[in-house]
Short mmCIF file of C-alpha atoms in Angstrom, two decimals:
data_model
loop_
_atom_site.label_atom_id
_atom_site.label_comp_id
_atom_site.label_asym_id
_atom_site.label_seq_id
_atom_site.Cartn_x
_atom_site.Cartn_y
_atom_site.Cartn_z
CA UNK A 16 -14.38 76.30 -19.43
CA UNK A 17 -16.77 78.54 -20.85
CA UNK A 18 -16.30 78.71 -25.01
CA UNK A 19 -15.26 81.91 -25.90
CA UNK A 20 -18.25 83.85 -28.11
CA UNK A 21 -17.56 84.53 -31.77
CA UNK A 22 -15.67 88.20 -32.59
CA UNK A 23 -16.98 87.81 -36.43
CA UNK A 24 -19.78 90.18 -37.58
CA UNK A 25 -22.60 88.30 -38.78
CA UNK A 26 -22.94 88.01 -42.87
CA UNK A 27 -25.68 90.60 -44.24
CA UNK A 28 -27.37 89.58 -47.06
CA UNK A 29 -26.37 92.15 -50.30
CA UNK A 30 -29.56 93.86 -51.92
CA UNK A 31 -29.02 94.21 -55.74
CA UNK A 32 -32.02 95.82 -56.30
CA UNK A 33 -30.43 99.66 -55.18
CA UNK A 34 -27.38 98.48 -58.60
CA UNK A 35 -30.28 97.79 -60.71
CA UNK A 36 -31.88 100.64 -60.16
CA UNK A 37 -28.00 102.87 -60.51
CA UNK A 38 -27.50 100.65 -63.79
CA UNK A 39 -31.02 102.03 -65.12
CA UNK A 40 -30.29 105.43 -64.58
CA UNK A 41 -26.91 105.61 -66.00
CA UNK A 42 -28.46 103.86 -69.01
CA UNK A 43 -31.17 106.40 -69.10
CA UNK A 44 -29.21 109.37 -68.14
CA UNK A 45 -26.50 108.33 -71.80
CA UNK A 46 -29.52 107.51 -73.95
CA UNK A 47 -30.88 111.51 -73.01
CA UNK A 48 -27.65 112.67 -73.54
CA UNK A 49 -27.52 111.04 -76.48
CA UNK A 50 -30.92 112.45 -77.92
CA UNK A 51 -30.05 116.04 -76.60
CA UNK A 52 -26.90 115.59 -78.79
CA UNK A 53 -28.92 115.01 -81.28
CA UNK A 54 -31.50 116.82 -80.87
CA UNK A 55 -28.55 119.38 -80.68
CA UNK A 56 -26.80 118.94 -83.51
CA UNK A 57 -28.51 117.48 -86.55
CA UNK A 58 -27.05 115.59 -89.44
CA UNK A 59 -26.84 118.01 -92.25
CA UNK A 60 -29.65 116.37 -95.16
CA UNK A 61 -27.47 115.09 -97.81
CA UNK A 62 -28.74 117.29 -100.98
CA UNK A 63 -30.84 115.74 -103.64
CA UNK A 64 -29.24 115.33 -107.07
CA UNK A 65 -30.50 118.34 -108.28
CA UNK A 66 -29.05 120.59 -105.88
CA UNK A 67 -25.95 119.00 -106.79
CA UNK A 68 -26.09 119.74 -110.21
CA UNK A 69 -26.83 123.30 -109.77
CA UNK A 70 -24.24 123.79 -107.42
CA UNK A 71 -21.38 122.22 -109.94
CA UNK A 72 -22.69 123.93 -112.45
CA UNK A 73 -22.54 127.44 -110.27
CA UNK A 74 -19.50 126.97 -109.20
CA UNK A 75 -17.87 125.96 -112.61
CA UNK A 76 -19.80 129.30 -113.65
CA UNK A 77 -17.49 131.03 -110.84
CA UNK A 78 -14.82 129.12 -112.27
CA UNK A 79 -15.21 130.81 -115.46
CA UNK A 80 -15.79 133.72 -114.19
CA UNK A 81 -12.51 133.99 -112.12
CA UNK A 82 -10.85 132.10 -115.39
CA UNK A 83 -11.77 135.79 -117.21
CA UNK A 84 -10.15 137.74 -114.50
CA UNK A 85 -7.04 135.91 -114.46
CA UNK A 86 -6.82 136.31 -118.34
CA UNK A 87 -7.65 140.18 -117.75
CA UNK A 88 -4.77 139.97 -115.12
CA UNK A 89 -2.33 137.89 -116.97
CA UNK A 90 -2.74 140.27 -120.33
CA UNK A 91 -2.10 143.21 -117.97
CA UNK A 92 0.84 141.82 -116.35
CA UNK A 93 2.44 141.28 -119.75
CA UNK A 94 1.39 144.70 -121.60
CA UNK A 95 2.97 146.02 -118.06
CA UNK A 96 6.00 144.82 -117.94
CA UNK A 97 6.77 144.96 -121.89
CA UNK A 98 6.18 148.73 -120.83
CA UNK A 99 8.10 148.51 -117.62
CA UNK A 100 11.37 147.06 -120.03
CA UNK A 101 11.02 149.82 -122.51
CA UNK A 102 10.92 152.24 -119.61
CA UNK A 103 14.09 150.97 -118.46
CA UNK A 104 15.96 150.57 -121.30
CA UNK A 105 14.77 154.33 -122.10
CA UNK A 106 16.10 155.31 -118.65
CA UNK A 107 19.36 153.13 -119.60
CA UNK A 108 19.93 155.21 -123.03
CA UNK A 109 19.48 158.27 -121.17
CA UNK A 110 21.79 157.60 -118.42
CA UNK A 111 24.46 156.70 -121.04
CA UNK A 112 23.42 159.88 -123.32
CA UNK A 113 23.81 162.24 -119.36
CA UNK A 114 27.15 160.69 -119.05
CA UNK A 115 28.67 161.34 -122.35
CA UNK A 116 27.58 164.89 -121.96
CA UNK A 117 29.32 165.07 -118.32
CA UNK A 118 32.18 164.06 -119.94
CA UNK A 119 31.99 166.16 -122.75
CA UNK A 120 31.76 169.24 -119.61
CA UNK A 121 34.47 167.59 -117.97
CA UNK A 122 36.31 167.78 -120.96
CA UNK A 123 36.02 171.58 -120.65
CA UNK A 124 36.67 171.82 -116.89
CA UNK A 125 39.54 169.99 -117.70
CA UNK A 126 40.94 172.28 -120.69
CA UNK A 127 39.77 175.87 -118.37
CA UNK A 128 41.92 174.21 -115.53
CA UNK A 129 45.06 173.59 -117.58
CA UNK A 130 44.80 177.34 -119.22
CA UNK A 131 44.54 178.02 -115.57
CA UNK A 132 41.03 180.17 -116.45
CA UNK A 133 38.04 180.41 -114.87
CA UNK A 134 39.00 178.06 -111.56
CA UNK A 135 35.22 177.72 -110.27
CA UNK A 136 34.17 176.25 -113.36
CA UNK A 137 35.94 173.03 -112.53
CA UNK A 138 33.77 172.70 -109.41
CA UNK A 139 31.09 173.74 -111.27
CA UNK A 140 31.42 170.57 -114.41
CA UNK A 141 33.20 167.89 -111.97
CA UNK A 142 29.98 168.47 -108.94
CA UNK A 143 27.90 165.93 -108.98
CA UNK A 144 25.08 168.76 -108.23
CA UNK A 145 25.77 171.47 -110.68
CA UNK A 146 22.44 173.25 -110.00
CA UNK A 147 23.27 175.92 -107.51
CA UNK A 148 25.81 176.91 -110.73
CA UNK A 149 23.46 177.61 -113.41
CA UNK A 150 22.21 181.12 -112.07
CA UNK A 151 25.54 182.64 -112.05
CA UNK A 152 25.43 185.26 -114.66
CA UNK A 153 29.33 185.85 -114.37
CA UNK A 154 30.02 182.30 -114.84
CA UNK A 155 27.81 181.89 -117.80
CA UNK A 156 29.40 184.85 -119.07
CA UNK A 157 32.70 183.48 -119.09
CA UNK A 158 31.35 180.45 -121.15
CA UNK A 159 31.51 180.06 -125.11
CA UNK A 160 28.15 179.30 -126.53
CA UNK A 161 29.21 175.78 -127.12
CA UNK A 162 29.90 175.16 -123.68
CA UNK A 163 26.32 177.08 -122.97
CA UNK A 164 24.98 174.59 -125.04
CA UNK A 165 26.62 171.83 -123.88
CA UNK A 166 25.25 172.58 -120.12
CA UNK A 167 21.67 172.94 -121.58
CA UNK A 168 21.96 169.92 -122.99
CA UNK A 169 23.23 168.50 -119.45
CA UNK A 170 20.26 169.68 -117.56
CA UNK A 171 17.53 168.70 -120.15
CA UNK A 172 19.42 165.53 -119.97
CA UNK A 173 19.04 165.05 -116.27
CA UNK A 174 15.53 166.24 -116.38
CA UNK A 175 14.25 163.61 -118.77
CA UNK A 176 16.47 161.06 -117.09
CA UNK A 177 14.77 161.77 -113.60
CA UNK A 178 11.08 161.83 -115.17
CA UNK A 179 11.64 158.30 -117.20
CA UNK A 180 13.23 157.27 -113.81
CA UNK A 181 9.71 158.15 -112.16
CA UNK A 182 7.48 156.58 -114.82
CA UNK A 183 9.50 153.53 -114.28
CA UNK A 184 9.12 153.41 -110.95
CA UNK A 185 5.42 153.75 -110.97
CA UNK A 186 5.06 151.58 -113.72
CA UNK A 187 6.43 148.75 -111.65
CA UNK A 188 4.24 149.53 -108.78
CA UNK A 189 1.44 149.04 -110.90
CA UNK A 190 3.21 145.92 -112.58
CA UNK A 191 3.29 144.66 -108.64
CA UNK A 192 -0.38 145.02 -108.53
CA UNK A 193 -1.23 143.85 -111.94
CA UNK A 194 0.97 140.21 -110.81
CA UNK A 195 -0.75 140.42 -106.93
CA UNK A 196 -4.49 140.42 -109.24
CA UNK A 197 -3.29 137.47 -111.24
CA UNK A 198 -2.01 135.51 -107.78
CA UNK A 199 -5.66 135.99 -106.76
CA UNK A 200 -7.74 135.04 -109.56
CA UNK A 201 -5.90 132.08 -109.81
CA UNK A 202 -6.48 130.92 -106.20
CA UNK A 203 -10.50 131.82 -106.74
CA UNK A 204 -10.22 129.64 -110.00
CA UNK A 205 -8.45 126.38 -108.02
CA UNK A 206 -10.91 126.92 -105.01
CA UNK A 207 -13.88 126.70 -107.45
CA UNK A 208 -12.42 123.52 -109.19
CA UNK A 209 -11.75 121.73 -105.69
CA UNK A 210 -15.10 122.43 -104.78
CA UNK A 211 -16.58 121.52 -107.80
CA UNK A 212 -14.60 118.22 -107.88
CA UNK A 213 -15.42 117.61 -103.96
CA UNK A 214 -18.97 117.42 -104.65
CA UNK A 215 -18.71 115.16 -107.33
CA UNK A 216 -16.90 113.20 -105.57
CA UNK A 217 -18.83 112.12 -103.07
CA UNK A 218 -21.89 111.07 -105.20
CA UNK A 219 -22.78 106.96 -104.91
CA UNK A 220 -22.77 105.11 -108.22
CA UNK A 221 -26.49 105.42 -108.26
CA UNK A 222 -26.01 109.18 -108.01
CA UNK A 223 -24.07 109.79 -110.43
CA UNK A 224 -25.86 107.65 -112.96
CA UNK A 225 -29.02 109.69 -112.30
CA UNK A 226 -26.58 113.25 -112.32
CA UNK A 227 -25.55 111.72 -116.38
CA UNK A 228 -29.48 111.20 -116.90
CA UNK A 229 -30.13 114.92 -116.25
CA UNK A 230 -27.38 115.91 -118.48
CA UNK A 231 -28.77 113.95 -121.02
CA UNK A 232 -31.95 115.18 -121.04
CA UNK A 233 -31.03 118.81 -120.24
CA UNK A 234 -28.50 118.05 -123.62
CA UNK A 235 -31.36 117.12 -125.66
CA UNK A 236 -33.90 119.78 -124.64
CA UNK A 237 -30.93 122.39 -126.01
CA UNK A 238 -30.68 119.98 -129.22
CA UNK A 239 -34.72 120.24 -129.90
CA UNK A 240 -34.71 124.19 -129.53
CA UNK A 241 -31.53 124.10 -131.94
CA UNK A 242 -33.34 122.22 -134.83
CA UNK A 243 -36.10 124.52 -134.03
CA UNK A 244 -33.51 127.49 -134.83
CA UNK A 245 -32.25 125.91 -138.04
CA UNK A 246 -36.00 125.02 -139.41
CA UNK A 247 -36.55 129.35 -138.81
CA UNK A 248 -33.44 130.09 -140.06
CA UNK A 249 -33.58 127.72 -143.35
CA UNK A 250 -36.91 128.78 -143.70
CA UNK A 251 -35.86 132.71 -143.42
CA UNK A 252 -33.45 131.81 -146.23
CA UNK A 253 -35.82 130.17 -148.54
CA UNK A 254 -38.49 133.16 -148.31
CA UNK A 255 -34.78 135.84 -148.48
CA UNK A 256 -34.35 133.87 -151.99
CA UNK A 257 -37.69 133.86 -153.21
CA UNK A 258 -38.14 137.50 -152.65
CA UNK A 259 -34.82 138.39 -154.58
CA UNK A 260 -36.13 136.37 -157.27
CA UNK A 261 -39.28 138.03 -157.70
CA UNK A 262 -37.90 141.05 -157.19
CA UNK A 263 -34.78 140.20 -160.38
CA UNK A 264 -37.76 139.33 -162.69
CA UNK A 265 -39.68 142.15 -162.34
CA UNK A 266 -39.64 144.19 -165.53
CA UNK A 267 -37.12 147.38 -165.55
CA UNK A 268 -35.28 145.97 -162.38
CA UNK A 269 -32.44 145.39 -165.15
CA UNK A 270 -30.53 142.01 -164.79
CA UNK A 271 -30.76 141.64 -161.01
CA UNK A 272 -27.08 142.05 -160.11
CA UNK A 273 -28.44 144.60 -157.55
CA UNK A 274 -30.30 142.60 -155.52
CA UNK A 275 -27.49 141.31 -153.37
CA UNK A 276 -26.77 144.49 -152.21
CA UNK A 277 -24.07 143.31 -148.80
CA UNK A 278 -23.35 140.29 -150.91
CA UNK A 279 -19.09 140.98 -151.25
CA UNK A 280 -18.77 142.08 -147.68
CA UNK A 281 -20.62 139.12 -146.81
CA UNK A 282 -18.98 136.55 -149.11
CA UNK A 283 -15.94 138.26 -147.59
CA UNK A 284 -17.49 137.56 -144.29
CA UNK A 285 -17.76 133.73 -145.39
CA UNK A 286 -14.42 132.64 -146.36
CA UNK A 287 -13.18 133.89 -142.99
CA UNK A 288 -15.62 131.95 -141.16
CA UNK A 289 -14.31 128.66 -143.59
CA UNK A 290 -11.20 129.46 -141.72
CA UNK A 291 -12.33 129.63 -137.71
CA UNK A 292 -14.46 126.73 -138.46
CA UNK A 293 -12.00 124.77 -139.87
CA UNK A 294 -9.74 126.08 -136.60
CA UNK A 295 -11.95 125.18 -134.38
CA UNK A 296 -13.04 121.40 -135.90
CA UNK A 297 -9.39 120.51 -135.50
CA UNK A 298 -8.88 121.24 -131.86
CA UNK A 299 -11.92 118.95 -130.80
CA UNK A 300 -11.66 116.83 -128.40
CA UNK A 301 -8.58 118.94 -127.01
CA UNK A 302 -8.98 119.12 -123.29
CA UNK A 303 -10.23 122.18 -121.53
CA UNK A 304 -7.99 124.09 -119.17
CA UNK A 305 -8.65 127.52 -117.95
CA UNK A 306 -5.93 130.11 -118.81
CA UNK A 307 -4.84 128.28 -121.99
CA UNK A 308 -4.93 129.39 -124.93
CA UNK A 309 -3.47 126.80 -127.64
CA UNK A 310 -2.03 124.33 -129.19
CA UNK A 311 -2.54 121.74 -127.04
CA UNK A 312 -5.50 123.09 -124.80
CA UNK A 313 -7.54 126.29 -124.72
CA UNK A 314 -10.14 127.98 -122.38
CA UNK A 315 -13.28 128.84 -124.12
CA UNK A 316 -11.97 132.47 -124.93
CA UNK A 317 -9.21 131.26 -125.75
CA UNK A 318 -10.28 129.06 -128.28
CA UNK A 319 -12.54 131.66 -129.81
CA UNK A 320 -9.30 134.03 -130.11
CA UNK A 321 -7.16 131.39 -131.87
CA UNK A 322 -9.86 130.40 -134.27
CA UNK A 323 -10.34 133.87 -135.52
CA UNK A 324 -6.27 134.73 -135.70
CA UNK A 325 -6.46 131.67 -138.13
CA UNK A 326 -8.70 134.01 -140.18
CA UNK A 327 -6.44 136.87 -139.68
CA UNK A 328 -8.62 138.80 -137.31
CA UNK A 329 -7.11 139.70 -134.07
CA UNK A 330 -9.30 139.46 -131.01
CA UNK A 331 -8.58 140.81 -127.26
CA UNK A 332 -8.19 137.99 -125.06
CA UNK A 333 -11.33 137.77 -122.13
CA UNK A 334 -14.65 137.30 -123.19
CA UNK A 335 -15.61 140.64 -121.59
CA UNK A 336 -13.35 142.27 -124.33
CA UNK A 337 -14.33 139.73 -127.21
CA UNK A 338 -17.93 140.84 -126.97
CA UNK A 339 -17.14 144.06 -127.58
CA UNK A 340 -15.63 143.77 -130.97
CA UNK A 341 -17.41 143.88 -134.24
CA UNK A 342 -21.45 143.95 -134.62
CA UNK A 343 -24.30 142.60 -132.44
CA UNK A 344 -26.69 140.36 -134.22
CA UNK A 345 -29.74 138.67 -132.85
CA UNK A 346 -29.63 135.07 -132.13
CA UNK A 347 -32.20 134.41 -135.28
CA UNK A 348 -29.71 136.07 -137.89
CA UNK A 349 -26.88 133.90 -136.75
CA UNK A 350 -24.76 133.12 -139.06
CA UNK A 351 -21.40 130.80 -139.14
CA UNK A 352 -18.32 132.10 -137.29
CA UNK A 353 -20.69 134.46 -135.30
CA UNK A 354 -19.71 134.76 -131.56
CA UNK A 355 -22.32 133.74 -129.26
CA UNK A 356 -21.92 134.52 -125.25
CA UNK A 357 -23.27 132.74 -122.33
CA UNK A 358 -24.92 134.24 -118.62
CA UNK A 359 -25.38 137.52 -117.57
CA UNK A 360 -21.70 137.90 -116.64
CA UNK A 361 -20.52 137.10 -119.91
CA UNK A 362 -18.66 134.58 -118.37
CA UNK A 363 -18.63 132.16 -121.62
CA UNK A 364 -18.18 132.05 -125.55
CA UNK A 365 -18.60 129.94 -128.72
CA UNK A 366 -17.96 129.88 -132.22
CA UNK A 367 -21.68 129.52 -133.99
CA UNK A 368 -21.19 126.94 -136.56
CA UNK A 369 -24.88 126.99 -138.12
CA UNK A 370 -28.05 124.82 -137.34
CA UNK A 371 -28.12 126.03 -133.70
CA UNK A 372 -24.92 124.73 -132.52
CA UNK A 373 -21.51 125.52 -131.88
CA UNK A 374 -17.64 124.61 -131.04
CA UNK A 375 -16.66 125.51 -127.69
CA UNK A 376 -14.28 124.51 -124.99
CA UNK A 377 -17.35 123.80 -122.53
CA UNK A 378 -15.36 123.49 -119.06
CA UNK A 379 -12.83 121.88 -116.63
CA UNK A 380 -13.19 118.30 -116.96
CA UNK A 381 -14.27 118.31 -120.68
CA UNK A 382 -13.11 117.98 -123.94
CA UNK A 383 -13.73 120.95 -127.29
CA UNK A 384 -16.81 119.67 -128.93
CA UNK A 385 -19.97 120.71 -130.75
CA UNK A 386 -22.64 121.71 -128.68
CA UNK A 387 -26.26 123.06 -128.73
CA UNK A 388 -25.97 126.69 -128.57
CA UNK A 389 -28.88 126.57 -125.67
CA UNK A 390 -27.30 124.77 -123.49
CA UNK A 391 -26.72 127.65 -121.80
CA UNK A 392 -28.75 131.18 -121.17
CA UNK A 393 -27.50 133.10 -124.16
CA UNK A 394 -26.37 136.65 -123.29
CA UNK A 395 -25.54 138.03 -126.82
CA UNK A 396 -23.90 137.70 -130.38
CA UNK A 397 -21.27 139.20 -131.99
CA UNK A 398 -20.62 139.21 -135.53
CA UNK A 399 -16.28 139.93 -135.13
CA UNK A 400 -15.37 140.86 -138.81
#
């Protein structure tokens, strides 16, 4: 018997080299991917130290900035509404005052209607719109002049009553505006901060070491140019005395007592600045927070306000106001209790305490302390009393 041939295919041999060459290109075809992505999208350079400080310090700058506008707002808002409540209690009084006087008509409505005279002038005192009455001559006619009066005095009365209504209402809308403004500032302020604070914290301990070495020697460059200040201004004051000296002993100048000439208004000038200074000394190392203004924690301007109350001398409450007040005086004829202001936007104040330096609530994050008065670009001086 024949054998029977063999149905199975024969084995093929398996080439690898054809996977090899698929594994290669998948391997090449994700590492271009990979570059294109890349090449696509770039990491962002982490910024150098310096660009970190100067953003921080900008946007603590905004900070203070926005911190002015939400003082601005928050002094509006309250001015408003202390208007908006006398406005309404006005309107109150004068609804009471238009009521007694429709009573009083009332009263005479009442007494014509039980004479049984003049029937229309019931309608006419009980309507709750008497206008379309007043031009009736034969009514008015009919009337004694006290009841004349009395209706006078009605319509004046509703009059005024209708107009403090209206000033109320508008001074609420603008109330409503004032709050809406102070809502806003206060978000820019906490954006700022969290920024600020974001940066910061993402600084290695290396970084931030070398971010406390620029401080310090940005710090001591404002210290050198303040001793530099108080060697010209103790100098100034030397030659001031010598020259009134000379000029006292000069013969026929009489005993002197005329060469102070400013010297009251200035010693007045003093003892108030005794009293900010001594203010301000006792709230260092108080804690900045923006908005506040005392006793626990202050804003700079709202340091600067307190200090000079202590003195008796009322200042507005934003530095943008505070600058305004009192005299301008160069930075070289500073004198203790003088303002000074910081950047272009006026966005920053201190109390000068002599020497170049002054007390200030410097920012978020730091304490009231004494301070170089070039620490930051100086704008201006004021002297406030």
């Amino acid at each position: 018997m024949p054998a029977l041939a063999s149905h199975r295919k024969p084995r093929t041999r398996v080439r690898t080299t054809p996977a090899i060459g698929l594994t290669t290109a998948a391997l090449a075809s994700v590492t271009l991917l990979s570059t294109q992505s890349a090449t696509a999208a770039p990491a962002e350079p982490k910024p150098g130290i310096e660009e970190v400080q100067k953003r921080v310090d900008s946007l603590y700058r905004q900070a203070g900035v926005a911190t002015q506008e939400y003082n601005q707002a928050k002094t509006a808002s309250a001015e408003q509404r202390s208007k908006v409540d006398a406005l309404l209690e006005a309107a109150a009084k004068r609804a009471d005052k238009l009521n007694e006087t429709r009573r009083e008509l009332g009263g005479y409505a009442a007494a014509q209607y039980r004479t049984g005279s003049i029937a229309p002038t019931a309608t006419f005192f009980l309507a709750d719109d008497p206008q379309s009455y007043f031009d009736q001559d034969q009514l008015m006619a009919r009337m004694t002049s006290q009841q004349q009066k009395a209706v006078a005095d009605f319509r004046t009365q509703q009059k005024e009553a209708a107009a403090k209504r209206v000033e109320a209402t508008k001074s609420l809308e603008t109330l409503t505006k004032s709050q809406a403004s102070l809502r806003t500032s206060k978000q820019q302020v906490q954006t700022k901060l969290t920024e600020a604070r974001s940066l910061l914290s993402e600084l290695t301990a290396e970084e931030k070491a070398r971010l406390a070495e620029l401080e310090r020697k940005k710090e001591a460059e404002a210290r050198r140019k303040a001793e530099e200040l108080a060697r010209q201004q103790a100098a100034a004051k030397k030659k001031a005395g010598q020259g009134a000296k000379e000029e006292a002993a000069k013969p026929g100048t009489g005993t002197g007592t005329g060469a102070g000439t400013g010297t009251d208004s200035g010693s007045g000038y003093a003892t108030k600045a005794e009293k900010v200074l001594a203010f301000a000394r006792a709230q260092i190392g108080k804690p900045y927070v923006w908005g506040a203004t005392g006793p626990s924690s202050y804003d700079c301007s709202g340091l600067t306000q307190a200090a000079w109350k202590a003195a008796g001398v009322s200042l507005p409450r934003t530095t943008w106001d505070q600058v305004e007040v009192g005299t301008r005086v160069a930075t070289a004829d500073l004198r203790p209790g003088d303002l000074v202001f910081f950047y272009d936007d006026i966005s920053h104040v201190g109390i000068y305490k002599g020497d170049g330096m002054m007390i200030h609530a410097p920012k978020p994050g730091a304490n009231v302390r004494e301070e170089s008065i070039y620490y930051m670009p100086i704008y201006g001086s004021v002297r406030p009393a």
